[in-house]
GROMACS .gro file of C-alpha atoms in nm:
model
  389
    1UNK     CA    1  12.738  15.208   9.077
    2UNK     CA    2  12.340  15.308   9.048
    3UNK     CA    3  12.088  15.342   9.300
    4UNK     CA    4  11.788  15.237   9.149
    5UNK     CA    5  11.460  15.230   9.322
    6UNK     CA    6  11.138  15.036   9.316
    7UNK     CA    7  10.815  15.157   9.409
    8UNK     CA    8  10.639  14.820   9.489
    9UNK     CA    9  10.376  14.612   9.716
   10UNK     CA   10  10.527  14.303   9.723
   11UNK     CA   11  10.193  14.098   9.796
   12UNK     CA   12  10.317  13.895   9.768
   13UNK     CA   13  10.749  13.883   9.624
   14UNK     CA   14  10.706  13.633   9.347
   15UNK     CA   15  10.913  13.495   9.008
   16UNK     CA   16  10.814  13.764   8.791
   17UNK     CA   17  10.940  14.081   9.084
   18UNK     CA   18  11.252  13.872   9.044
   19UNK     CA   19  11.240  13.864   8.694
   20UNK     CA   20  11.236  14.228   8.692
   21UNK     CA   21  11.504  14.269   8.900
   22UNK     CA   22  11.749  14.116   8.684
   23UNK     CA   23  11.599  14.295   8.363
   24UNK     CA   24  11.734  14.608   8.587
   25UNK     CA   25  12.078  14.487   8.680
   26UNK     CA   26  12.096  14.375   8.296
   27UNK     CA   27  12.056  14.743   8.183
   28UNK     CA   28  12.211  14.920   8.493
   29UNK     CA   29  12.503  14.704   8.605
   30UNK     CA   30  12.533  14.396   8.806
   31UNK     CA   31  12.670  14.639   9.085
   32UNK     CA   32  12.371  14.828   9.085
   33UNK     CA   33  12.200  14.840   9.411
   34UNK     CA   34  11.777  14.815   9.426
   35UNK     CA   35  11.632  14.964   9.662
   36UNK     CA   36  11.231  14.892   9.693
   37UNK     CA   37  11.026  15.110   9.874
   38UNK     CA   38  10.743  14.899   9.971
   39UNK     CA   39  10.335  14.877  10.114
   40UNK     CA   40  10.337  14.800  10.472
   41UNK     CA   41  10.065  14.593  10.606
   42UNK     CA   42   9.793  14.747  10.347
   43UNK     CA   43   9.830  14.780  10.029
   44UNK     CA   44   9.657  15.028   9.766
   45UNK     CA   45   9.335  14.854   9.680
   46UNK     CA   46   9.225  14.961  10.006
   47UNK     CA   47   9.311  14.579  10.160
   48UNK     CA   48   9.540  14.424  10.422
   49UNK     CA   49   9.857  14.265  10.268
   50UNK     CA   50   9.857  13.865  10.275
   51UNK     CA   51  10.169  13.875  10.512
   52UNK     CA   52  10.333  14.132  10.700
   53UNK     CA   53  10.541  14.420  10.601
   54UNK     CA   54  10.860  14.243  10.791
   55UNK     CA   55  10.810  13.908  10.635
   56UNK     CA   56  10.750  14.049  10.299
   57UNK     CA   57  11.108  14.296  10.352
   58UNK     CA   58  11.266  13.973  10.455
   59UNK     CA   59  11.165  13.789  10.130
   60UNK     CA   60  11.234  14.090   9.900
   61UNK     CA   61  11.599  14.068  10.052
   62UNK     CA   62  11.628  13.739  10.026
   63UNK     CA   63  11.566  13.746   9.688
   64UNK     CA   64  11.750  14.032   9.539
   65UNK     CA   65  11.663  14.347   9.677
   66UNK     CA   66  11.947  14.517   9.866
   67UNK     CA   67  11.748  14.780  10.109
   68UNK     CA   68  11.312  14.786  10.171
   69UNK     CA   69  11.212  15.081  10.313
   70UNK     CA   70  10.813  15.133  10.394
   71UNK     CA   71  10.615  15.320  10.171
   72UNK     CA   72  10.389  15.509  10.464
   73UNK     CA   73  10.006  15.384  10.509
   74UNK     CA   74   9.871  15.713  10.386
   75UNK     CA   75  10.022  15.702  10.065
   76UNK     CA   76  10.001  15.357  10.028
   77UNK     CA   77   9.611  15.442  10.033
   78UNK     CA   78   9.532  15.667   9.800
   79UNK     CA   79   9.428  15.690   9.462
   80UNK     CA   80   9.715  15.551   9.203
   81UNK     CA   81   9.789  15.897   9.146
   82UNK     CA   82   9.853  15.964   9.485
   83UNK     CA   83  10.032  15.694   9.539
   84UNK     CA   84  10.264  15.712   9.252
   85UNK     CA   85  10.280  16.079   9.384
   86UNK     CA   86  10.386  15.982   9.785
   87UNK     CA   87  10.667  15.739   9.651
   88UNK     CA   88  10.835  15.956   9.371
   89UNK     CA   89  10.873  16.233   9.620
   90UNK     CA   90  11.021  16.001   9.901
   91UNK     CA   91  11.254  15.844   9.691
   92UNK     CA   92  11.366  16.209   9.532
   93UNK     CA   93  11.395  16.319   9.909
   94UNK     CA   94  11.639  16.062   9.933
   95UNK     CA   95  11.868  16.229   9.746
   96UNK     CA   96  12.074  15.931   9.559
   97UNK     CA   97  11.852  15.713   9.386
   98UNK     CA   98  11.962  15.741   9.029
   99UNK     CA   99  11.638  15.574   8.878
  100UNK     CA  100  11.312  15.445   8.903
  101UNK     CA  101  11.182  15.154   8.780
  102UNK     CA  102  10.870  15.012   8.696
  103UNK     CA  103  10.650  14.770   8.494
  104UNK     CA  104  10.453  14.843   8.231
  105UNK     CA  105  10.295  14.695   7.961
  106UNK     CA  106  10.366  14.901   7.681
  107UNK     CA  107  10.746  14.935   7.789
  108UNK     CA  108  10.853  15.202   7.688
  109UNK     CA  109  10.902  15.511   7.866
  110UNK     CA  110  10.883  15.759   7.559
  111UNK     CA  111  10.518  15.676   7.521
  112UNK     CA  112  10.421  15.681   7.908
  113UNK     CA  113  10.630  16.030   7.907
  114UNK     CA  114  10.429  16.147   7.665
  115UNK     CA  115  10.145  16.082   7.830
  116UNK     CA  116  10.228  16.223   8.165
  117UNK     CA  117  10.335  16.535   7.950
  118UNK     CA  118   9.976  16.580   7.848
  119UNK     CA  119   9.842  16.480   8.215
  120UNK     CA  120  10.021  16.732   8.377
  121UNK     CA  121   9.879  17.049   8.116
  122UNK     CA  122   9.617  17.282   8.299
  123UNK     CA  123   9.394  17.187   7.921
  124UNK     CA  124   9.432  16.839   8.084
  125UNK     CA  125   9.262  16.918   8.369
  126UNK     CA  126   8.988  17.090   8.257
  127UNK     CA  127   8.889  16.820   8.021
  128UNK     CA  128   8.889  16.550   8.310
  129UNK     CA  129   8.635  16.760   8.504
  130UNK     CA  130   8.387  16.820   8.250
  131UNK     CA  131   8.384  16.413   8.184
  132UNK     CA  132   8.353  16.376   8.558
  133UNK     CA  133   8.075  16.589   8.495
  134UNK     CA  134   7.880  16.356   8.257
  135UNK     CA  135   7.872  16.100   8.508
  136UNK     CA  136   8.100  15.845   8.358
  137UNK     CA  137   8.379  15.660   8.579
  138UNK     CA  138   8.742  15.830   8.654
  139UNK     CA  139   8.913  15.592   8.449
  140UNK     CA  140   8.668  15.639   8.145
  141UNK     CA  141   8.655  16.042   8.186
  142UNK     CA  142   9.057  15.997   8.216
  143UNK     CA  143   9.044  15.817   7.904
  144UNK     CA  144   8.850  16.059   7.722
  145UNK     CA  145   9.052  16.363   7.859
  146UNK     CA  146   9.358  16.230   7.747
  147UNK     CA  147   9.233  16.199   7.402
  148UNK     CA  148   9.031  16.506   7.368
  149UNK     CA  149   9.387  16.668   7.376
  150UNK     CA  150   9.546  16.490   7.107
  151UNK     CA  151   9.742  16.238   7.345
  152UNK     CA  152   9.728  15.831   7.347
  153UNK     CA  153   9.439  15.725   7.519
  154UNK     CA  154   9.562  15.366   7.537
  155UNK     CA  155   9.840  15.455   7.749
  156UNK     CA  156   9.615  15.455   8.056
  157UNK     CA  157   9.384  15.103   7.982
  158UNK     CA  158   9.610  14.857   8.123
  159UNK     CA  159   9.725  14.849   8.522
  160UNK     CA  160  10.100  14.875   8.505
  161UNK     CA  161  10.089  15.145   8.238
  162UNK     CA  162   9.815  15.369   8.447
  163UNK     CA  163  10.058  15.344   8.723
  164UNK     CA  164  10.380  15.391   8.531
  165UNK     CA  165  10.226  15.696   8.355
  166UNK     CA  166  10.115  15.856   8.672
  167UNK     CA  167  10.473  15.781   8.820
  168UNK     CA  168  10.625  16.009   8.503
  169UNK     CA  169  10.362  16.223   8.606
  170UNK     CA  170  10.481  16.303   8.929
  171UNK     CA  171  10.886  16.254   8.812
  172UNK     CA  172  10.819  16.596   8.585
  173UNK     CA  173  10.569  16.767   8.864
  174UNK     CA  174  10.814  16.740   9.066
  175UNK     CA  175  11.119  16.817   8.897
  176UNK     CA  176  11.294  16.456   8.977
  177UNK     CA  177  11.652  16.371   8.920
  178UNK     CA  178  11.550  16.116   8.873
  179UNK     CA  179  11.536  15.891   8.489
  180UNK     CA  180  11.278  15.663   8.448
  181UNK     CA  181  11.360  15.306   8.355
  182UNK     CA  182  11.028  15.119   8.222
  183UNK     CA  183  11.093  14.764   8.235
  184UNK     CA  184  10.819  14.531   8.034
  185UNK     CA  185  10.573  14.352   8.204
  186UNK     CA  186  10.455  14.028   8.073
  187UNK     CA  187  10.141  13.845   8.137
  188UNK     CA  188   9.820  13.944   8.269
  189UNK     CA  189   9.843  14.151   8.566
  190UNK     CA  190   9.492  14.022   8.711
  191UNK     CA  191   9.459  13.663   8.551
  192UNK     CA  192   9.281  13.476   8.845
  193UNK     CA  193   9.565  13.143   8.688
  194UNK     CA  194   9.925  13.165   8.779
  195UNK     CA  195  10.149  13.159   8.454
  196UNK     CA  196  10.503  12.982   8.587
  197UNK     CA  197  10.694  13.271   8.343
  198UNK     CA  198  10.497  13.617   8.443
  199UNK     CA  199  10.253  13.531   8.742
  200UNK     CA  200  10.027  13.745   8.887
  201UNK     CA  201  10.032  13.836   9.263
  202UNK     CA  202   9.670  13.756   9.270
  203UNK     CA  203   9.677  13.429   9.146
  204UNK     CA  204   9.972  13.386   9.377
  205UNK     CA  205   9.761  13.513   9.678
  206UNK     CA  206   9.470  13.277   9.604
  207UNK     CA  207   9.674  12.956   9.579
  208UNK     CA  208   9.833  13.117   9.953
  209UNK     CA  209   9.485  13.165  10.080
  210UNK     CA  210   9.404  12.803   9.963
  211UNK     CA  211   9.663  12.636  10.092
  212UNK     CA  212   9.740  12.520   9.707
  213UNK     CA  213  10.044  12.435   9.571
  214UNK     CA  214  10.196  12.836   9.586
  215UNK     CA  215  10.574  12.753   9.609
  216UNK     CA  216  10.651  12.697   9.247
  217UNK     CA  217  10.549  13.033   9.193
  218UNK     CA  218  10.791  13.218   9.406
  219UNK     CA  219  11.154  13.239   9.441
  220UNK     CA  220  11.307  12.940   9.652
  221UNK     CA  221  11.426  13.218   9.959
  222UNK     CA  222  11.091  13.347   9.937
  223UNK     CA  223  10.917  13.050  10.010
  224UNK     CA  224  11.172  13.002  10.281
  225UNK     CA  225  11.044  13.335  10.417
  226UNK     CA  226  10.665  13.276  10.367
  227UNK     CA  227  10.616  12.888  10.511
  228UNK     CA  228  10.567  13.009  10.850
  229UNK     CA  229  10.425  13.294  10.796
  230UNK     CA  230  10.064  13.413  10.926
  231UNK     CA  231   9.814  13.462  10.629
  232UNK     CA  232   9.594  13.765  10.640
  233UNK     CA  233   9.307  13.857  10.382
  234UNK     CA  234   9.033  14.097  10.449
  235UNK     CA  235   8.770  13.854  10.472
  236UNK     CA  236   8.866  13.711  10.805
  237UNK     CA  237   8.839  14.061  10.940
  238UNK     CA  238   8.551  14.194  10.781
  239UNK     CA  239   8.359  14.150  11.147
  240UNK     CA  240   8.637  14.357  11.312
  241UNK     CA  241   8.555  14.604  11.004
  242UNK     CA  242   8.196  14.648  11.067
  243UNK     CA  243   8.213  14.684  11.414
  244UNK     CA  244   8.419  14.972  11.374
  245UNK     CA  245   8.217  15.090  11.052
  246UNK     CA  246   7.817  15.053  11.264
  247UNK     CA  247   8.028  15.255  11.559
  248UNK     CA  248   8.145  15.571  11.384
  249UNK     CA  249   7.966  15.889  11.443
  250UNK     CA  250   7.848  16.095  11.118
  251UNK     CA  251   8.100  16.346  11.185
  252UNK     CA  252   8.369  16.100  11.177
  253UNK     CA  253   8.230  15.954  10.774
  254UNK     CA  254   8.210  16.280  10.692
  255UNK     CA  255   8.602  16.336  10.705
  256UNK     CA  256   8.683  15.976  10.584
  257UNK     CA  257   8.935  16.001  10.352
  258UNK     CA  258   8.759  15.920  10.015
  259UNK     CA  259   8.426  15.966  10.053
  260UNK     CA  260   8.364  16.262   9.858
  261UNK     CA  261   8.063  16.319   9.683
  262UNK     CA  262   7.834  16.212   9.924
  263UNK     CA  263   7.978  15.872   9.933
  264UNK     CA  264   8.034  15.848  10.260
  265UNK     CA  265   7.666  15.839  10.330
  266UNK     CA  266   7.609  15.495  10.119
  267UNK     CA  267   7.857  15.358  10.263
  268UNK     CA  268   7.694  15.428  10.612
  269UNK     CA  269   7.374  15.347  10.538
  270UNK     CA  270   7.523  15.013  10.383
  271UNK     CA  271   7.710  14.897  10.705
  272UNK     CA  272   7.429  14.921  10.902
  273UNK     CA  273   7.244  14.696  10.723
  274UNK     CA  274   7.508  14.495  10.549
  275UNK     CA  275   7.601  14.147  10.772
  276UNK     CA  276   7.940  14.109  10.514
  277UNK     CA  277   8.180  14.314  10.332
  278UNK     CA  278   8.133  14.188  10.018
  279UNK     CA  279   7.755  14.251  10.032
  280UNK     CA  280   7.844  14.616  10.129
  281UNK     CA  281   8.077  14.703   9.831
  282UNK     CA  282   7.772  14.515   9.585
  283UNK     CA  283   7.542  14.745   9.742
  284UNK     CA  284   7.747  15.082   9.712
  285UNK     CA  285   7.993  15.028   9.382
  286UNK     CA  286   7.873  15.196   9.093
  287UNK     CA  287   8.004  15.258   8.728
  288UNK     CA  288   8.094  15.574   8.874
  289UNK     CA  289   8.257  15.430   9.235
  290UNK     CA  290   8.468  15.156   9.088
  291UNK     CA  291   8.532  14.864   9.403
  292UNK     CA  292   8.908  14.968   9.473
  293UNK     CA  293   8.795  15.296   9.551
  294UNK     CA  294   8.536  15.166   9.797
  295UNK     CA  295   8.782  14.914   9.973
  296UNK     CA  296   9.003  15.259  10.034
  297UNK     CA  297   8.728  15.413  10.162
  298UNK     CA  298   8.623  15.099  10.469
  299UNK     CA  299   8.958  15.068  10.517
  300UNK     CA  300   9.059  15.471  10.592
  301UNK     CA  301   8.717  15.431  10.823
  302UNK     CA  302   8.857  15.116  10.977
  303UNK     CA  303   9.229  15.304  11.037
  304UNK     CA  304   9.069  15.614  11.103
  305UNK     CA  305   9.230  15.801  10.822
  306UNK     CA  306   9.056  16.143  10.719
  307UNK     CA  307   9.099  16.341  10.442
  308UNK     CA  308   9.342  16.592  10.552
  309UNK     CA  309   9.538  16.297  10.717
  310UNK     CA  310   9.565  16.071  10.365
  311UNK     CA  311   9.696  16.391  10.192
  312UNK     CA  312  10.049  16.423  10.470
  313UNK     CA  313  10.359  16.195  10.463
  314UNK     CA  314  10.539  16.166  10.776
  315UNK     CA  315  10.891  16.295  10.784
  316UNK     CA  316  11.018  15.994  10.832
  317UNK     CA  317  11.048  15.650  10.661
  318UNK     CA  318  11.098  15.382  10.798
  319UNK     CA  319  11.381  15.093  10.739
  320UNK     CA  320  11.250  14.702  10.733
  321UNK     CA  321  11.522  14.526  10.542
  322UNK     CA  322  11.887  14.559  10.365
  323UNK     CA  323  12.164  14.300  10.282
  324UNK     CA  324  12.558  14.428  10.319
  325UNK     CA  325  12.540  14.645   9.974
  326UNK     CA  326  12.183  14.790  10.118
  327UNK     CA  327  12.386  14.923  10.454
  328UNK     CA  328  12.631  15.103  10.227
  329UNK     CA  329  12.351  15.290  10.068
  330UNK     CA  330  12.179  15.320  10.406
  331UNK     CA  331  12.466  15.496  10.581
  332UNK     CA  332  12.481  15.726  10.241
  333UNK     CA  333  12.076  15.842  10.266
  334UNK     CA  334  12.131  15.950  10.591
  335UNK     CA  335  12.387  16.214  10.489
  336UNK     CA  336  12.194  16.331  10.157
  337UNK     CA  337  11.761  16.266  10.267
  338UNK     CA  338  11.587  16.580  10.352
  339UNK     CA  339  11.392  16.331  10.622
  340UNK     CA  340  11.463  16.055  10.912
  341UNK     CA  341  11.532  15.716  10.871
  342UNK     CA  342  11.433  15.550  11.136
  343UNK     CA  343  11.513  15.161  11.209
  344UNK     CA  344  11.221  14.895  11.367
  345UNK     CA  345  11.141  14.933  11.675
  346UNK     CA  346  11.267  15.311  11.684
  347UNK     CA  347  11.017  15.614  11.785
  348UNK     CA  348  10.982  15.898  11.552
  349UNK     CA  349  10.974  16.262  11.637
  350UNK     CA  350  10.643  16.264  11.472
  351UNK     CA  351  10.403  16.148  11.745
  352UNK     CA  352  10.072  16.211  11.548
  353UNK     CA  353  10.157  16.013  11.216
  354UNK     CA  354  10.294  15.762  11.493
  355UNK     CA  355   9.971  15.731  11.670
  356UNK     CA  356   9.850  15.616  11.320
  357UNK     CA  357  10.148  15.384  11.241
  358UNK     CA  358  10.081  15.190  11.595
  359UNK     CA  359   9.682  15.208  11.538
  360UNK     CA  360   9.755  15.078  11.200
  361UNK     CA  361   9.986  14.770  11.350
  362UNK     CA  362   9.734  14.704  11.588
  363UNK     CA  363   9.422  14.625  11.377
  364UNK     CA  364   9.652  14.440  11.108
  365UNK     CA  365   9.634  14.134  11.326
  366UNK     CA  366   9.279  14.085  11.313
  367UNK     CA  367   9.284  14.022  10.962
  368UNK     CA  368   9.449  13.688  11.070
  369UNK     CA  369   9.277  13.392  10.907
  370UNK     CA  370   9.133  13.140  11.113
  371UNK     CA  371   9.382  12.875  11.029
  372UNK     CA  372   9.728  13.067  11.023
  373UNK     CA  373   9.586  13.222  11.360
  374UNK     CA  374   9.620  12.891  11.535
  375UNK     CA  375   9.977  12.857  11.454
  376UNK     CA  376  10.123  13.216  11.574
  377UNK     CA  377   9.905  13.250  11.854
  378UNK     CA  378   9.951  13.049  12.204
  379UNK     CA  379   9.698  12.839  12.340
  380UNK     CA  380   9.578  13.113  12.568
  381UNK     CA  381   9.571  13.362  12.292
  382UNK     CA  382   9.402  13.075  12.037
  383UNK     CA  383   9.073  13.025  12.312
  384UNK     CA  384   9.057  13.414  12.300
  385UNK     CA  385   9.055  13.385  11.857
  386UNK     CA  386   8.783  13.197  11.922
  387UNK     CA  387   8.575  13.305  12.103
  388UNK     CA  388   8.571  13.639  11.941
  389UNK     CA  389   8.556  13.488  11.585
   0.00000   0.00000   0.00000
């Protein structure tokens, strides 16, 4: 029987995540148990995720994944090479996952190993920081790099693939057990229209968000898992995000995780002026400061995340959701993980990187939207929404 995990948001669980699941169990085994370790209530493009991390676990069980375990909010918000980084080495601390899988769209894994081969030379390196250099974005200098020393530049255009080459990246850097199992991925990735064979999660997110006919989209137990659910986007709380943004001291944006390069200044100046989020990232994004980057960058301000605290991953992960078969592997990555596992509800040993996890939980909720407020919150609670909003 393989372990095989999943690196994954979930934001949300929809037909094509299932899809991919049974592409694994087709190559692996029907016995083989998925484990998905998964964004908790943000997610890496530096935004709150539509529903919470338990609701999300809950659907991802539901539908086929045997054990979710949360990828921590640090590494969920960094860069995607960090954040391919953060997962690969929790999942090789675990000890018994066999494989990794992910989506690409180039599937296959010779290619993206390739790639991560020449990504991970010093020549690499070097190359990248003299495009840097000339001004142009990271994704355009990465580009370049790559093919200044002789490697497929292509690799690293399309989403999936950036993110499946920077997860063979950090499978060699750090000396993994475990194989890589690249599993196609069909369909646009950002295409704003949800395609009923290979949707994309933000096409599912805006027919959510809308209140539009979502459910056709998503697996039957997910939907189950999602009807009652509270909706969150970070438009609802971009008011809660500026108050916190006009309030912080210049010391504080100096440390903000990233806003390097003098970014953190614009993105002062900008909130103190700026009466909306999306007039903010207008205002700041540049060819060289690409939006996603920006989003991190308000929402590490928002958590209170510097730069020394996005670079550390608790030692500790915690559980959100398993069926019976995701128990069995449960018991068995306590006996072989170099770190804790530590159930809802349970305090870690690790009282600073808790502080964060509870700060973190804390401002989630504001990110409510107005209407999905109404319906989790009691009357009381609903005059207080308000009043505030």
């Amino acid at each position: 029987m393989a372990v095989c995990g999943v690196i994954c948001e979930y934001n949300p669980f929809h037909l094509g995540h299932g899809k991919q699941l049974r592409l694994i169990r087709e190559q692996l085994g029907e016995d083989t148990v998925i484990v998905a370790l998964m964004s908790g209530n943000y997610v890496q493009r530096g935004e709150p995720a539509i529903f919470d991390k338990m609701t999300r676990a809950k659907a991802a069980v539901l539908s086929g994944t045997n054990l979710v375990l949360e990828l921590p909010v640090t590494c969920c918000l960094r860069s995607a090479e960090g954040f391919a980084s953060g997962g690969v080495e929790i999942f090789s601390r675990l000890g018994c996952v066999d494989y990794l899988a992910f989506g690409c769209e180039c599937g296959s894994a010779e290619t993206l190993l390739a790639a991560a081969q020449a990504m991970n030379a010093p020549e690499f390196d070097l190359r990248l920081r003299g495009e840097i250099a000339t001004g142009c974005s990271y994704a355009a200098a990465r580009q370049r790099a790559l093919a200044s020393v002789g490697a497929d530049a292509s690799v690293v255009e399309k989403p999936n693939d950036i993110l499946a080459a920077e997860y063979c990246r950090a499978l060699s850097r750090l000396q993994s057990t475990m194989q890589p199992l690249a599993i196609h991925r069909a369909g646009d990735y950002h295409a704003a229209q949800a395609d009923q064979e290979n949707p994309s999660a933000t096409s599912v997110r805006a027919l959510l968000t809308n209140g539009d006919n979502w459910r056709e989209f998503v697996p039957r137990e997910a939907a189950r898992a999602y009807e009652t659910a509270a909706v969150h986007t970070l438009a609802s709380g971009e008011r809660a995000v500026l108050a916190r943004l006009r309030g912080m001291a210049q010391a504080e944006w100096e440390q903000t995780a990233h806003g390097s390069e003098g970014l953190w200044s614009k993105a002062q100046k900008q909130a103190a002026r700026c009466r909306d989020l999306e007039t903010l990232f207008t205002a700041v994004k540049s060819k060289r400061y690409p939006r996603t980057r920006l989003q991190r960058l308000v929402m590490c301000a928002y958590l209170g995340i510097s730069r020394e605290m996005l670079q550390r991953t608790p030692d500790y992960v915690r559980v959100l959701a398993f069926d019976d078969a995701g128990r069995a592997a449960l018991r068995q990555m306590k006996q072989t993980a170099s770190f804790a596992l530590v159930n809802a509800g349970e305090r870690p040993t690790d009282t600073a990187y808790y502080d964060l996890e509870r700060r973190a939980a804390l401002l989630y909720d504001l990110f409510l939207t107005p209407d999905t407020a109404q319906a989790v919150c009691s009357e009381e609670e609903w005059r207080i929404f308000q009043k505030k909003t």
